[in-house]
Each structure stands twice: as C-alpha cells, then as structure tokens.
Short mmCIF file of C-alpha atoms in Angstrom, two decimals:
data_model
loop_
_atom_site.label_atom_id
_atom_site.label_comp_id
_atom_site.label_asym_id
_atom_site.label_seq_id
_atom_site.Cartn_x
_atom_site.Cartn_y
_atom_site.Cartn_z
CA UNK A 1 44.18 91.78 100.54
CA UNK A 2 43.84 95.11 102.26
CA UNK A 3 46.96 97.07 102.94
CA UNK A 4 48.17 96.87 106.54
CA UNK A 5 48.79 100.17 108.26
CA UNK A 6 51.85 100.15 110.49
CA UNK A 7 51.47 102.65 113.34
CA UNK A 8 54.22 105.16 113.82
CA UNK A 9 56.27 105.54 116.99
CA UNK A 10 54.19 108.46 118.28
CA UNK A 11 50.93 106.52 117.76
CA UNK A 12 52.31 103.52 119.67
CA UNK A 13 53.33 105.81 122.53
CA UNK A 14 49.80 107.28 122.73
CA UNK A 15 48.26 103.77 122.75
CA UNK A 16 50.49 102.63 125.63
CA UNK A 17 49.62 105.72 127.64
CA UNK A 18 45.87 105.15 127.05
CA UNK A 19 46.11 101.54 128.29
CA UNK A 20 47.62 102.60 131.62
CA UNK A 21 45.13 103.61 134.36
CA UNK A 22 45.05 107.34 135.10
CA UNK A 23 46.77 108.33 138.31
CA UNK A 24 44.36 108.71 141.24
CA UNK A 25 45.16 111.32 143.89
CA UNK A 26 45.48 109.94 147.41
CA UNK A 27 43.04 111.31 149.97
CA UNK A 28 43.92 111.56 153.63
CA UNK A 29 41.06 110.42 155.89
CA UNK A 30 41.11 111.55 159.58
CA UNK A 31 39.10 109.54 162.12
CA UNK A 32 36.78 111.72 164.25
CA UNK A 33 37.71 111.88 167.94
CA UNK A 34 35.41 111.68 170.96
CA UNK A 35 33.59 114.75 172.15
CA UNK A 36 35.35 114.85 175.45
CA UNK A 37 38.80 114.74 173.98
CA UNK A 38 37.85 117.26 171.34
CA UNK A 39 36.51 119.70 173.88
CA UNK A 40 39.42 119.18 176.23
CA UNK A 41 42.16 119.59 173.60
CA UNK A 42 40.46 122.21 171.47
CA UNK A 43 42.85 124.90 172.44
CA UNK A 44 46.00 122.82 172.02
CA UNK A 45 44.98 121.35 168.63
CA UNK A 46 44.23 124.74 167.23
CA UNK A 47 47.59 126.02 168.35
CA UNK A 48 49.81 123.09 167.18
CA UNK A 49 47.93 121.97 164.01
CA UNK A 50 48.82 118.25 164.58
CA UNK A 51 45.29 116.87 164.72
CA UNK A 52 43.94 118.41 161.49
CA UNK A 53 45.92 117.80 158.18
CA UNK A 54 46.96 120.90 156.27
CA UNK A 55 46.49 121.49 152.49
CA UNK A 56 50.29 121.49 151.80
CA UNK A 57 50.76 117.94 153.13
CA UNK A 58 47.94 116.64 150.96
CA UNK A 59 49.46 118.29 147.87
CA UNK A 60 52.86 116.70 148.59
CA UNK A 61 51.39 113.22 148.76
CA UNK A 62 49.48 113.71 145.50
CA UNK A 63 52.65 114.87 143.70
CA UNK A 64 54.56 111.79 144.90
CA UNK A 65 51.90 109.47 143.58
CA UNK A 66 51.87 111.19 140.19
CA UNK A 67 55.69 110.95 139.95
CA UNK A 68 55.56 107.22 140.75
CA UNK A 69 52.97 106.64 138.04
CA UNK A 70 55.03 108.59 135.48
CA UNK A 71 58.08 106.46 136.32
CA UNK A 72 56.08 103.31 135.61
CA UNK A 73 55.02 104.74 132.23
CA UNK A 74 58.63 105.62 131.32
CA UNK A 75 59.86 102.11 132.14
CA UNK A 76 57.29 100.57 129.80
CA UNK A 77 58.50 102.69 126.87
CA UNK A 78 61.71 102.24 124.82
CA UNK A 79 64.57 104.21 126.38
CA UNK A 80 66.12 106.97 124.32
CA UNK A 81 69.70 106.70 123.06
CA UNK A 82 72.34 108.02 125.37
CA UNK A 83 74.53 110.84 124.19
CA UNK A 84 78.29 110.38 124.46
CA UNK A 85 79.78 111.84 127.55
CA UNK A 86 81.87 114.93 126.98
CA UNK A 87 84.15 116.23 129.66
CA UNK A 88 84.01 119.99 129.57
CA UNK A 89 87.42 120.29 131.19
CA UNK A 90 89.20 117.95 128.71
CA UNK A 91 90.97 119.60 125.76
CA UNK A 92 91.12 118.29 122.18
CA UNK A 93 94.04 115.89 121.84
CA UNK A 94 94.26 116.07 118.02
CA UNK A 95 96.67 118.77 116.86
CA UNK A 96 95.17 118.70 113.38
CA UNK A 97 91.67 119.62 114.66
CA UNK A 98 93.14 122.29 116.87
CA UNK A 99 95.09 123.73 113.95
CA UNK A 100 92.06 123.61 111.68
CA UNK A 101 89.89 125.31 114.28
CA UNK A 102 92.46 128.05 114.71
CA UNK A 103 93.23 128.27 110.97
CA UNK A 104 96.97 127.90 111.65
CA UNK A 105 99.38 125.11 110.55
CA UNK A 106 102.88 124.49 111.83
CA UNK A 107 104.07 122.74 108.62
CA UNK A 108 106.55 124.76 106.60
CA UNK A 109 105.59 126.19 103.22
CA UNK A 110 108.35 124.34 101.36
CA UNK A 111 107.10 120.98 102.63
CA UNK A 112 103.54 121.77 101.60
CA UNK A 113 104.74 122.85 98.15
CA UNK A 114 106.78 119.68 97.91
CA UNK A 115 103.64 117.61 98.25
CA UNK A 116 101.93 119.67 95.55
CA UNK A 117 104.79 119.78 93.01
CA UNK A 118 105.92 116.16 93.38
CA UNK A 119 105.79 113.59 90.59
CA UNK A 120 102.46 111.76 90.30
CA UNK A 121 104.26 108.42 89.80
CA UNK A 122 107.22 108.29 92.21
CA UNK A 123 105.87 111.02 94.58
CA UNK A 124 109.32 112.62 94.71
CA UNK A 125 110.43 116.10 93.68
CA UNK A 126 111.83 115.96 90.13
CA UNK A 127 115.51 116.67 89.62
CA UNK A 128 115.40 117.33 85.87
CA UNK A 129 112.67 118.12 83.34
CA UNK A 130 109.02 118.03 84.47
CA UNK A 131 106.24 116.98 82.09
CA UNK A 132 102.50 117.36 82.47
CA UNK A 133 99.48 115.78 80.82
CA UNK A 134 96.69 117.81 79.24
CA UNK A 135 94.97 117.98 82.65
CA UNK A 136 98.05 119.33 84.41
CA UNK A 137 99.28 116.28 86.36
CA UNK A 138 103.05 116.41 86.82
CA UNK A 139 105.59 113.67 86.03
CA UNK A 140 109.36 113.69 86.24
CA UNK A 141 111.37 112.86 83.12
CA UNK A 142 112.36 109.40 84.37
CA UNK A 143 108.81 108.30 85.20
CA UNK A 144 107.45 109.86 82.00
CA UNK A 145 109.82 107.85 79.80
CA UNK A 146 109.17 104.75 81.94
CA UNK A 147 105.41 105.03 81.29
CA UNK A 148 106.01 105.37 77.55
CA UNK A 149 108.42 102.41 77.63
CA UNK A 150 105.90 100.19 79.46
CA UNK A 151 103.20 101.12 76.96
CA UNK A 152 105.53 100.23 74.08
CA UNK A 153 106.34 96.85 75.64
CA UNK A 154 102.64 96.06 76.25
CA UNK A 155 101.56 97.40 72.85
CA UNK A 156 99.17 99.80 74.58
CA UNK A 157 98.54 103.53 74.67
CA UNK A 158 100.39 105.34 77.45
CA UNK A 159 98.06 107.11 79.90
CA UNK A 160 98.40 109.46 82.84
CA UNK A 161 98.37 107.52 86.14
CA UNK A 162 95.94 110.04 87.69
CA UNK A 163 93.32 110.87 85.08
CA UNK A 164 94.03 108.17 82.44
CA UNK A 165 94.24 110.69 79.64
CA UNK A 166 96.50 109.69 76.75
CA UNK A 167 100.10 110.91 76.97
CA UNK A 168 102.94 110.95 74.46
CA UNK A 169 105.96 113.06 73.64
CA UNK A 170 103.80 115.21 71.38
CA UNK A 171 100.77 115.55 73.69
CA UNK A 172 102.62 116.14 76.98
CA UNK A 173 104.43 119.42 77.59
CA UNK A 174 107.13 120.63 79.93
CA UNK A 175 106.15 122.87 82.85
CA UNK A 176 108.98 125.40 83.13
CA UNK A 177 107.33 127.30 85.99
CA UNK A 178 107.24 124.19 88.17
CA UNK A 179 110.84 123.34 87.21
CA UNK A 180 112.05 126.75 88.40
CA UNK A 181 109.96 126.57 91.57
CA UNK A 182 111.31 123.11 92.43
CA UNK A 183 114.89 124.31 91.91
CA UNK A 184 114.38 126.99 94.55
CA UNK A 185 112.89 124.65 97.15
CA UNK A 186 115.31 123.67 99.93
CA UNK A 187 116.68 120.15 100.06
CA UNK A 188 118.70 118.40 102.73
CA UNK A 189 122.37 117.58 102.21
CA UNK A 190 123.01 113.86 102.55
CA UNK A 191 126.23 114.49 104.49
CA UNK A 192 125.68 117.44 106.85
CA UNK A 193 121.82 117.36 106.95
CA UNK A 194 121.63 121.11 106.31
CA UNK A 195 119.18 122.59 103.83
CA UNK A 196 120.25 124.28 100.58
CA UNK A 197 118.42 125.25 97.39
CA UNK A 198 118.14 122.29 95.05
CA UNK A 199 119.97 124.10 92.24
CA UNK A 200 123.08 124.51 94.43
CA UNK A 201 122.91 121.24 96.35
CA UNK A 202 124.97 119.20 93.88
CA UNK A 203 127.91 121.59 93.99
CA UNK A 204 127.71 121.78 97.78
CA UNK A 205 127.81 117.97 98.15
CA UNK A 206 130.58 117.62 95.58
CA UNK A 207 132.95 120.46 96.55
CA UNK A 208 131.90 122.49 99.61
CA UNK A 209 130.45 120.22 102.28
CA UNK A 210 132.83 119.55 105.17
CA UNK A 211 131.16 116.18 105.80
CA UNK A 212 131.41 114.85 102.24
CA UNK A 213 133.16 111.51 101.76
CA UNK A 214 136.75 111.88 100.57
CA UNK A 215 139.55 109.49 99.71
CA UNK A 216 143.12 109.73 100.92
CA UNK A 217 145.56 111.50 98.61
CA UNK A 218 147.68 108.34 98.69
CA UNK A 219 144.90 106.09 97.38
CA UNK A 220 146.89 105.57 94.16
CA UNK A 221 149.47 103.65 96.14
CA UNK A 222 146.90 101.57 97.97
CA UNK A 223 145.52 103.57 100.91
CA UNK A 224 141.90 102.43 101.41
CA UNK A 225 140.88 105.23 103.80
CA UNK A 226 137.60 107.03 103.13
CA UNK A 227 136.12 109.57 105.51
CA UNK A 228 134.72 113.08 105.98
CA UNK A 229 136.58 115.94 104.35
CA UNK A 230 137.37 117.75 107.62
CA UNK A 231 139.35 114.70 108.81
CA UNK A 232 141.45 114.22 105.69
CA UNK A 233 144.28 116.49 106.87
CA UNK A 234 144.71 114.65 110.15
CA UNK A 235 144.68 111.34 108.26
CA UNK A 236 147.40 112.54 105.88
CA UNK A 237 149.64 113.26 108.84
CA UNK A 238 149.20 109.75 110.24
CA UNK A 239 148.94 107.77 106.97
CA UNK A 240 151.49 104.96 106.75
CA UNK A 241 151.49 104.47 102.97
CA UNK A 242 154.04 107.23 102.18
CA UNK A 243 156.53 105.35 104.36
CA UNK A 244 156.09 102.01 102.58
CA UNK A 245 158.94 100.49 100.65
CA UNK A 246 159.14 100.53 96.86
CA UNK A 247 158.46 96.80 96.64
CA UNK A 248 155.20 97.14 98.55
CA UNK A 249 154.11 100.05 96.38
CA UNK A 250 154.92 98.15 93.17
CA UNK A 251 152.59 95.29 94.15
CA UNK A 252 149.75 97.78 94.49
CA UNK A 253 150.57 99.55 91.23
CA UNK A 254 150.40 96.30 89.27
CA UNK A 255 146.66 96.08 90.02
CA UNK A 256 146.13 99.58 88.59
CA UNK A 257 148.22 98.70 85.56
CA UNK A 258 145.89 95.84 84.69
CA UNK A 259 142.91 98.18 84.38
CA UNK A 260 144.93 100.62 82.31
CA UNK A 261 146.06 97.84 80.00
CA UNK A 262 142.45 96.93 79.24
CA UNK A 263 141.71 100.48 78.15
CA UNK A 264 144.90 100.67 76.08
CA UNK A 265 144.01 97.39 74.39
CA UNK A 266 140.65 98.76 73.26
CA UNK A 267 142.17 101.94 71.85
CA UNK A 268 144.94 99.99 70.11
CA UNK A 269 142.36 97.71 68.50
CA UNK A 270 140.51 100.76 67.17
CA UNK A 271 143.71 102.06 65.58
CA UNK A 272 144.34 98.65 64.05
CA UNK A 273 140.82 98.54 62.59
CA UNK A 274 141.24 101.97 61.07
CA UNK A 275 144.16 100.58 59.08
CA UNK A 276 141.93 97.99 57.33
CA UNK A 277 141.35 98.27 53.62
CA UNK A 278 137.54 98.04 53.74
CA UNK A 279 135.71 100.31 56.18
CA UNK A 280 132.05 101.28 55.93
CA UNK A 281 129.59 103.08 58.15
CA UNK A 282 125.81 103.43 58.00
CA UNK A 283 123.43 105.68 59.94
CA UNK A 284 120.49 103.41 60.79
CA UNK A 285 117.16 103.44 62.58
CA UNK A 286 115.81 100.66 64.79
CA UNK A 287 112.01 100.49 64.48
CA UNK A 288 109.65 98.54 66.80
CA UNK A 289 107.83 95.41 65.60
CA UNK A 290 105.79 92.57 67.16
CA UNK A 291 106.22 88.83 66.82
CA UNK A 292 103.44 86.54 65.54
CA UNK A 293 103.39 84.45 68.72
CA UNK A 294 100.39 84.10 71.02
CA UNK A 295 102.01 86.62 73.36
CA UNK A 296 103.32 89.32 71.05
CA UNK A 297 106.87 90.23 71.97
CA UNK A 298 108.53 93.48 71.10
CA UNK A 299 111.65 93.55 68.96
CA UNK A 300 113.49 96.14 66.89
CA UNK A 301 114.85 95.86 63.37
CA UNK A 302 116.45 98.15 60.81
CA UNK A 303 115.82 98.34 57.11
CA UNK A 304 118.25 96.57 54.81
CA UNK A 305 121.51 98.36 54.13
CA UNK A 306 124.49 97.63 51.91
CA UNK A 307 128.00 96.93 53.12
CA UNK A 308 130.83 95.04 51.39
CA UNK A 309 128.55 94.26 48.40
CA UNK A 310 126.05 92.43 50.64
CA UNK A 311 122.72 93.15 52.33
CA UNK A 312 122.58 93.37 56.10
CA UNK A 313 120.07 93.93 58.91
CA UNK A 314 120.49 94.79 62.60
CA UNK A 315 118.00 93.20 64.98
CA UNK A 316 117.56 94.02 68.70
CA UNK A 317 115.46 92.71 71.58
CA UNK A 318 114.83 93.66 75.22
CA UNK A 319 116.12 91.80 78.29
CA UNK A 320 117.37 88.92 76.15
CA UNK A 321 113.85 88.04 74.98
CA UNK A 322 112.34 87.93 78.48
CA UNK A 323 108.70 86.81 78.56
CA UNK A 324 107.41 89.97 80.28
CA UNK A 325 110.02 92.74 80.48
CA UNK A 326 107.53 95.02 82.24
CA UNK A 327 108.03 92.97 85.43
CA UNK A 328 111.72 93.92 85.59
CA UNK A 329 113.09 97.28 86.70
CA UNK A 330 116.47 96.58 85.03
CA UNK A 331 116.25 96.70 81.25
CA UNK A 332 118.85 96.30 78.55
CA UNK A 333 119.11 95.86 74.79
CA UNK A 334 120.85 93.03 72.98
CA UNK A 335 121.49 93.17 69.24
CA UNK A 336 122.83 91.02 66.41
CA UNK A 337 124.08 91.60 62.87
CA UNK A 338 122.36 89.45 60.21
CA UNK A 339 123.63 88.80 56.68
CA UNK A 340 120.68 88.67 54.24
CA UNK A 341 122.55 87.59 51.08
CA UNK A 342 124.63 84.48 50.42
CA UNK A 343 128.34 85.30 50.55
CA UNK A 344 130.74 83.78 48.04
CA UNK A 345 133.52 83.66 50.62
CA UNK A 346 133.55 83.83 54.42
CA UNK A 347 133.36 87.38 55.74
CA UNK A 348 135.37 88.18 58.87
CA UNK A 349 133.65 91.35 60.10
CA UNK A 350 134.40 93.58 63.09
CA UNK A 351 131.69 96.09 63.99
CA UNK A 352 130.85 98.67 66.63
CA UNK A 353 127.74 100.76 67.39
CA UNK A 354 128.05 104.50 68.09
CA UNK A 355 125.45 107.16 68.79
CA UNK A 356 126.02 108.81 65.40
CA UNK A 357 125.25 112.35 64.26
CA UNK A 358 121.45 111.99 64.48
CA UNK A 359 121.12 110.05 67.72
CA UNK A 360 121.58 110.85 71.40
CA UNK A 361 122.22 107.35 72.71
CA UNK A 362 124.49 107.29 75.77
CA UNK A 363 126.72 104.22 75.59
CA UNK A 364 130.28 102.98 76.02
CA UNK A 365 131.30 101.62 72.59
CA UNK A 366 132.59 98.06 72.41
CA UNK A 367 133.98 96.26 69.36
CA UNK A 368 132.68 92.79 68.38
CA UNK A 369 133.89 90.33 65.77
CA UNK A 370 132.19 87.48 63.90
CA UNK A 371 132.84 85.41 60.78
CA UNK A 372 129.81 85.17 58.46
CA UNK A 373 129.39 82.19 56.16
CA UNK A 374 126.61 80.76 54.01
CA UNK A 375 125.50 78.41 56.81
CA UNK A 376 126.13 80.81 59.68
CA UNK A 377 124.74 84.18 58.64
CA UNK A 378 123.62 85.51 62.06
CA UNK A 379 125.95 86.75 64.74
CA UNK A 380 125.18 85.98 68.41
CA UNK A 381 123.37 88.59 70.46
CA UNK A 382 125.68 91.17 72.01
CA UNK A 383 124.73 93.50 74.85
CA UNK A 384 124.26 97.11 73.81
CA UNK A 385 126.60 98.88 76.29
CA UNK A 386 124.24 101.58 77.56
CA UNK A 387 125.25 103.64 80.59
CA UNK A 388 122.30 102.50 82.75
CA UNK A 389 118.79 101.07 82.74
CA UNK A 390 117.27 104.55 82.59
CA UNK A 391 118.83 105.03 79.17
CA UNK A 392 117.10 101.84 78.00
CA UNK A 393 113.73 103.24 79.14
CA UNK A 394 114.44 106.47 77.31
CA UNK A 395 115.17 104.57 74.10
CA UNK A 396 112.02 102.48 74.52
CA UNK A 397 109.93 105.63 74.86
CA UNK A 398 111.14 106.93 71.49
CA UNK A 399 109.51 105.96 68.21
CA UNK A 400 112.84 105.05 66.62
CA UNK A 401 116.40 104.49 67.84
CA UNK A 402 119.03 106.17 65.70
CA UNK A 403 122.66 105.05 65.72
CA UNK A 404 125.73 104.59 63.53
CA UNK A 405 127.20 101.18 62.68
CA UNK A 406 130.86 101.04 61.64
CA UNK A 407 132.03 97.77 60.08
CA UNK A 408 135.60 96.72 59.27
CA UNK A 409 136.79 94.00 56.89
CA UNK A 410 140.42 93.10 56.37
#
C-alpha cells in the first residue's frame, strides 16, 4: 500500500484559493443618448461631468468588489486564534511580579535567612545544636535524634529527609557557623511581641519583660492570681490573702505539706536503704535487640552481672511493648529486673536506676521493691522516670544506654 501524503496547512490554503473564482472587475456601461439631447446639452455635460463616468468612480467600484471577494475567501478558511486582550492602562496586580521586575523585595533579611537556616524536618529555627548531612542539609538536635530513633525502631538505616543520604552520629557533623548565625537572628517575645536576639530572648522572657506572667507573692498562702509583671504591685496592694485569719491560712498550708511529705518520704527511704547490710551497684549497658516474631520488635537487654551471689539481667522495652511505637509522638521506657539463677531463699530486693558516671541520662530516680523467688524470678515492668519524651528519643538514637543500678538487700 502506497504511503498517503497528508497536505500541510499552507498547501490546503492554496488549494482553497485556487477553487474560488477569480474576482472580476465591474465595468460601468453608459447608454448612448439621442443626438438632439447630446447637441443641446453638450456645454452643460462638459461643465458638470454628470453624464460621462470618471476614472476614479470606476476604480472605487472595482476595489469594493475585490474586498467583498476577499471577505468570502477569509470566511471559508479556519480563523486564527485570538490573542488575549491586554489593557494598556491596567497595572500589574501581583506584587511579586512587580518586585521581581524592579529587582527589589520588601521582605526583611532576617526572615529570608530564617527560611534558609531552618530545620529540614520541622521547618523551625533550631534552638540548640544544628547538625548537617554530608550534602549540607540542616537538622535541629531534636529532629536529628528523632530520625535516628525512628530508624532504630524500624530496624532501618537513618537517612536525610531531603537527599536520602545515610546519616548517623558519626557521619553527620555540627554546623557551628549556622548555630552562631541563628543565635543573632531576631525572635519575637511571646509576652510583649517585641524582637530580641535569640541568644538573649530567654533571659528577657524570664527576668526583664514587663508583660511576663508572674504569680502573687502570697501564692504560698493560697493566692491564685497570675498576671503581667507590671500589674503585680497594684495587685499586692489589693490582695486579700494577707488579711486572712490563721485558720484559713492553715487549711491552705496543709495542701503544701502533703507534697513536701512525699519528697521527705523518698529521701528518708534512701537513708534507710543505705543502712542495709548488703548494698551493691553495677554500671551497665542496655543494648538493642530484636524479637523473633513476624514483626520484629525492639527491646533492650544488658549482659549478665553478679549481685548477692546470683546472676541478674535488666531488660527494657519501648511504650510498654506497643505494636508500632513509630506512630506515637510520646515515647517512654519500661524496664524489669530478672533473676537468672535459682535462689535458695527468697530475695527481697530494693533497686533504683541512676545515670551513673558514664551515662548522661536525665531522669528523676525512683526506688522499687520486689521479692524474687524460684517461681517468680521476674519483676514487673516499671516506668523509667525520664524527664520527657525527647529524652527517650535521645536514648533511642544512641547505640547503647549506660546507667548505674544500685540494689539493696536487708
């Protein structure tokens, strides 16, 4: 089969023009008059020019006919696309285009730098250390440890959220230049809405701001007032708590005494434990492991250590063995003490976890007690009293968790 040739647009236009009949000029025919009238009106016709057609009138008629024919040709062809209407008197309504055309921007330099120096994860300016991957993408310390913690929970390699290059505590580095630059950028006070350098903002909000929230000086006897600092003096003059009777004040003080008694009880128990005959302490390391289940769960365990002529192990898990801890923003550790040898007699053990000399764990120590027997050799899981969820992420990002375990036996 022979190839079919498809004519182009210009060829089709030429074919349509060839099919149309060529425009014919219109001729003006004048009927001849009688001899008598011609001889009589010879002088007047020559003077007025009405009887004989002139060359200009014939040309005008021919031009009109040609224009009419051209209009018919144009209607038979495809019309061209219309261009959008542009009003010459209307100005550009987009300020961005106007700024780009002029090469000038009204945005302040500190705001533009804030968008450049922000964390690649939370998109906020870092308040502490700033880390960067090998390609230079910035991450604040909290997001950096959170990425490492998520990778540890998923049993994956931590990667940069921008370029997907591998990151770790050894491969990522701190960017001191960016840290110093961020500290000099202005930030808005949450109370007075004025701008101050970030390195002085904390002191301003804590001690200097006139709008900072302050409690009444009589809050220890029950005054609940809280307000701006510049109003505290006027409140002191009108506060009614200094004029309350002793009986009313004593009822309020009993509530404070209950909290103080709890703290005193903990310290007294520590002094009692220090008077026990058998006291031992061990500096341990929690190392990460995976279960043999279909969905491998992360848990931590120490090596065996000796205490009270027996072998022991500390085991820890995340979010009380939650199925997928990566779906929770609040994370915590729970741990238990396990006896690995068979005891000859029941062991009544009190124990507490501290950060120790080799660790940097931030926690509020709490003492626990359990009686170990041959049938019951595992203590229940106790919550590791960390200061916040961010500390749990920081511990998850580390290869090992170092701590000190102090055990007491009477």
